[in-house]
Coordinates of C-alpha atoms in Angstrom, one line a residue:
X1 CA 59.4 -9.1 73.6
X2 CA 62.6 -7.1 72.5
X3 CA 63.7 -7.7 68.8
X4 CA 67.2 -9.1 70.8
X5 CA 65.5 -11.8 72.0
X6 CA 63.7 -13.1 68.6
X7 CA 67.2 -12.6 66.7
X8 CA 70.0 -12.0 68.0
X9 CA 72.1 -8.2 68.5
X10 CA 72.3 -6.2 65.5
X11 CA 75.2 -4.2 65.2
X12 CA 75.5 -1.0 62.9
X13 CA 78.5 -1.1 60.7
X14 CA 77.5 1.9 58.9
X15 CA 77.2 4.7 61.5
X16 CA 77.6 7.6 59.4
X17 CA 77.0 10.8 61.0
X18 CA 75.2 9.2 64.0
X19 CA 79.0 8.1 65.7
X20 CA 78.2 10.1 68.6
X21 CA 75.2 8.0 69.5
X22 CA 75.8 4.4 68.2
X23 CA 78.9 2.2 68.3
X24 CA 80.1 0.9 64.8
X25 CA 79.6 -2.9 63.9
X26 CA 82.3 -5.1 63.1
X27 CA 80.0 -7.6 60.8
X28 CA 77.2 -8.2 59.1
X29 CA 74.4 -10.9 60.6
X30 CA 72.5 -13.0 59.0
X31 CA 69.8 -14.7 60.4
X32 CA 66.9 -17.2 59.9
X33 CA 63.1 -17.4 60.9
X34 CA 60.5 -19.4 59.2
X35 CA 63.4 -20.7 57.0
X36 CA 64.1 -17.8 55.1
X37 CA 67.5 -16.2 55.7
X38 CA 67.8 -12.0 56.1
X39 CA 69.7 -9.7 57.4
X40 CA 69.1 -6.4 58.4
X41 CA 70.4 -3.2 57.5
X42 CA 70.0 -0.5 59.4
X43 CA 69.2 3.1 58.0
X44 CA 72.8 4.4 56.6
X45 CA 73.9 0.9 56.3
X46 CA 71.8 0.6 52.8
X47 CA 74.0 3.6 51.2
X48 CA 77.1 1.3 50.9
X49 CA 77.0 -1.3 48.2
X50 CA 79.4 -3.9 50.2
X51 CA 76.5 -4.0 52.6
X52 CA 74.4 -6.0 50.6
X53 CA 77.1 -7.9 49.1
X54 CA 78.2 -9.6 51.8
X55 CA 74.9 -10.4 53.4
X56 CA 74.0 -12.4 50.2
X57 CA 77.2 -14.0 50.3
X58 CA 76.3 -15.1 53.8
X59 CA 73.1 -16.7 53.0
X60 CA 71.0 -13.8 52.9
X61 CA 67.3 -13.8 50.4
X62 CA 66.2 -10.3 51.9
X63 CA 66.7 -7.5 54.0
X64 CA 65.1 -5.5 56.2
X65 CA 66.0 -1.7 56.5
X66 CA 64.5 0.3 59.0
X67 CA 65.3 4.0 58.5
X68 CA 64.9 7.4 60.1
X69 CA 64.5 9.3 56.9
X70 CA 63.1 12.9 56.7
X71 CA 60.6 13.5 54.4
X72 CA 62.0 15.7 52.1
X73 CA 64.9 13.1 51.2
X74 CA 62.3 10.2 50.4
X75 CA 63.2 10.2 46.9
X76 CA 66.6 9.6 47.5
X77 CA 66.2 7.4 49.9
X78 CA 64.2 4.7 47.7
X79 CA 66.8 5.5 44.4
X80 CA 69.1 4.0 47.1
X81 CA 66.4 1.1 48.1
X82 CA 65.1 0.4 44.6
X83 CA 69.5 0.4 43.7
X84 CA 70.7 -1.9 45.8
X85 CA 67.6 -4.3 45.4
X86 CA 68.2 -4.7 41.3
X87 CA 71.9 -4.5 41.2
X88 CA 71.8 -7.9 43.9
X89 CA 68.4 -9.1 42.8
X90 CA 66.9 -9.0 46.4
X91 CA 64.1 -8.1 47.8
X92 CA 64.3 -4.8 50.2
X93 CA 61.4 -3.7 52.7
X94 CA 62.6 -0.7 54.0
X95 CA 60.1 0.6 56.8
X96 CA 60.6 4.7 57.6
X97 CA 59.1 6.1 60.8
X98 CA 55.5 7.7 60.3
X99 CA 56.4 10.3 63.2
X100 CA 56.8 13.8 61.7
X101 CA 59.0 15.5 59.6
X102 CA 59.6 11.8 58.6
X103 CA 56.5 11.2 56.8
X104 CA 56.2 7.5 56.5
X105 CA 57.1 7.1 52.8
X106 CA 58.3 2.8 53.4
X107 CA 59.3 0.8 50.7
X108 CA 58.9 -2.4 49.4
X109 CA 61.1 -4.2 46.0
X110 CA 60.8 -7.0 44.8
X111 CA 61.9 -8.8 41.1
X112 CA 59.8 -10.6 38.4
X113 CA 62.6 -12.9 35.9
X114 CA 61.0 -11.8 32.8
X115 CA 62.5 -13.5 29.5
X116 CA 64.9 -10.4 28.8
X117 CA 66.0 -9.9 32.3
X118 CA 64.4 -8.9 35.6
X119 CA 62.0 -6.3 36.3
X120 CA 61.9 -4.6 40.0
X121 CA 58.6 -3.8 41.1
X122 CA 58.1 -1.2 43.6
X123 CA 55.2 -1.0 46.4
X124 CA 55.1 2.0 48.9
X125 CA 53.6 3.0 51.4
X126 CA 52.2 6.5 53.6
X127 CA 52.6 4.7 56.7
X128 CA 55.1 2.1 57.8
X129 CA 53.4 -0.6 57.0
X130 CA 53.6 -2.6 53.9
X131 CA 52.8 -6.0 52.9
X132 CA 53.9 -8.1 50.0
X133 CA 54.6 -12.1 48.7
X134 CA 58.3 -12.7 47.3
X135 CA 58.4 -16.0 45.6
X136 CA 61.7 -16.7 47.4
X137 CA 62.3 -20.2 45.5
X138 CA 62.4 -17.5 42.2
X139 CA 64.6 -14.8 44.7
X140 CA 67.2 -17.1 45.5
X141 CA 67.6 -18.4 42.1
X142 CA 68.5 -15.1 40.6
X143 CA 70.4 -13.8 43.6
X144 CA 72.7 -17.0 42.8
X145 CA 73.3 -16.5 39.2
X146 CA 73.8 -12.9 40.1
X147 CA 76.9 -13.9 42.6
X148 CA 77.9 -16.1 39.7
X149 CA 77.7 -12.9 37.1
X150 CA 80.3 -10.8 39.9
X151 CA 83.6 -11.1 38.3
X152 CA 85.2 -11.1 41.3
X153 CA 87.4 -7.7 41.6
X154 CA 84.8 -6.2 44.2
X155 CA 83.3 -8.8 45.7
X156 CA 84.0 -9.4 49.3
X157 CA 85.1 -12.5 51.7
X158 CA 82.7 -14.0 54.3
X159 CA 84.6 -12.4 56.8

């Protein structure tokens, strides 16, 4: 069954470097399955902050990132994962291709509300497969009162 067919198209606003062999997105989707709302980011689309913005604005609990990243820039690639997941208070599973020189290396965040603030936990793993629970009651909670904490000057329309 193609991934088209179970969601919808996913476009790539964030091409990067890759112009020559992907057409650039004009939006961000959001979409629903088993009543939990996501979006999904693909690869580059995880470096820009707005990205992640404007999915939660649009009714987004977690995202998906599959990546092509090569091995030796894993540890970048999960400051950027581990980033955007604390600074919006989602969840991230960012899955990276096990075929070589990529190495595997996926990615899973999640938060815990502690009483002094929320703590990120981390799980990765060798190959691209991870599994985790996300209380998304707790998720959606703090992703809220983080939207409510944004002053406003970057935040972006649901446009």
């Amino acid at each position: 069954m193609k991934a088209r067919s179970l969601v919808g198209p996913i476009r790539f606003p964030c091409t990067g470097q890759r112009k020559i062999e992907f057409t650039t997105g004009r939006s961000i989707n959001v979409f629903q399955s088993s009543g939990i709302k996501f979006s999904v980011a693909v690869c580059y689309d995880l470096d820009f902050p707005y990205y992640t913005k404007v999915a939660i604005r649009k009714g987004a609990r977690i995202l998906f990132n599959p990546s092509l990243i090569h091995e030796s820039l894993h540890g970048m690639w999960h400051i950027y994962v581990t980033g955007r997941s604390l600074e919006n208070r989602i969840p991230i599973l960012s899955v990276n291709s096990s075929s070589p020189p990529l190495g595997g290396g996926s990615i899973g965040t999640f938060l815990d509300e502690e009483e002094k603030g929320v703590r990120i936990r981390k799980t990765k793993a060798a190959k691209s497969v991870i599994s985790y629970t996300v209380d998304m009651q707790a998720t959606s909670s703090m992703i809220e009162r983080r939207m409510q904490e944004d002053p406003g000057i970057y935040s972006f329309t649901n446009e």
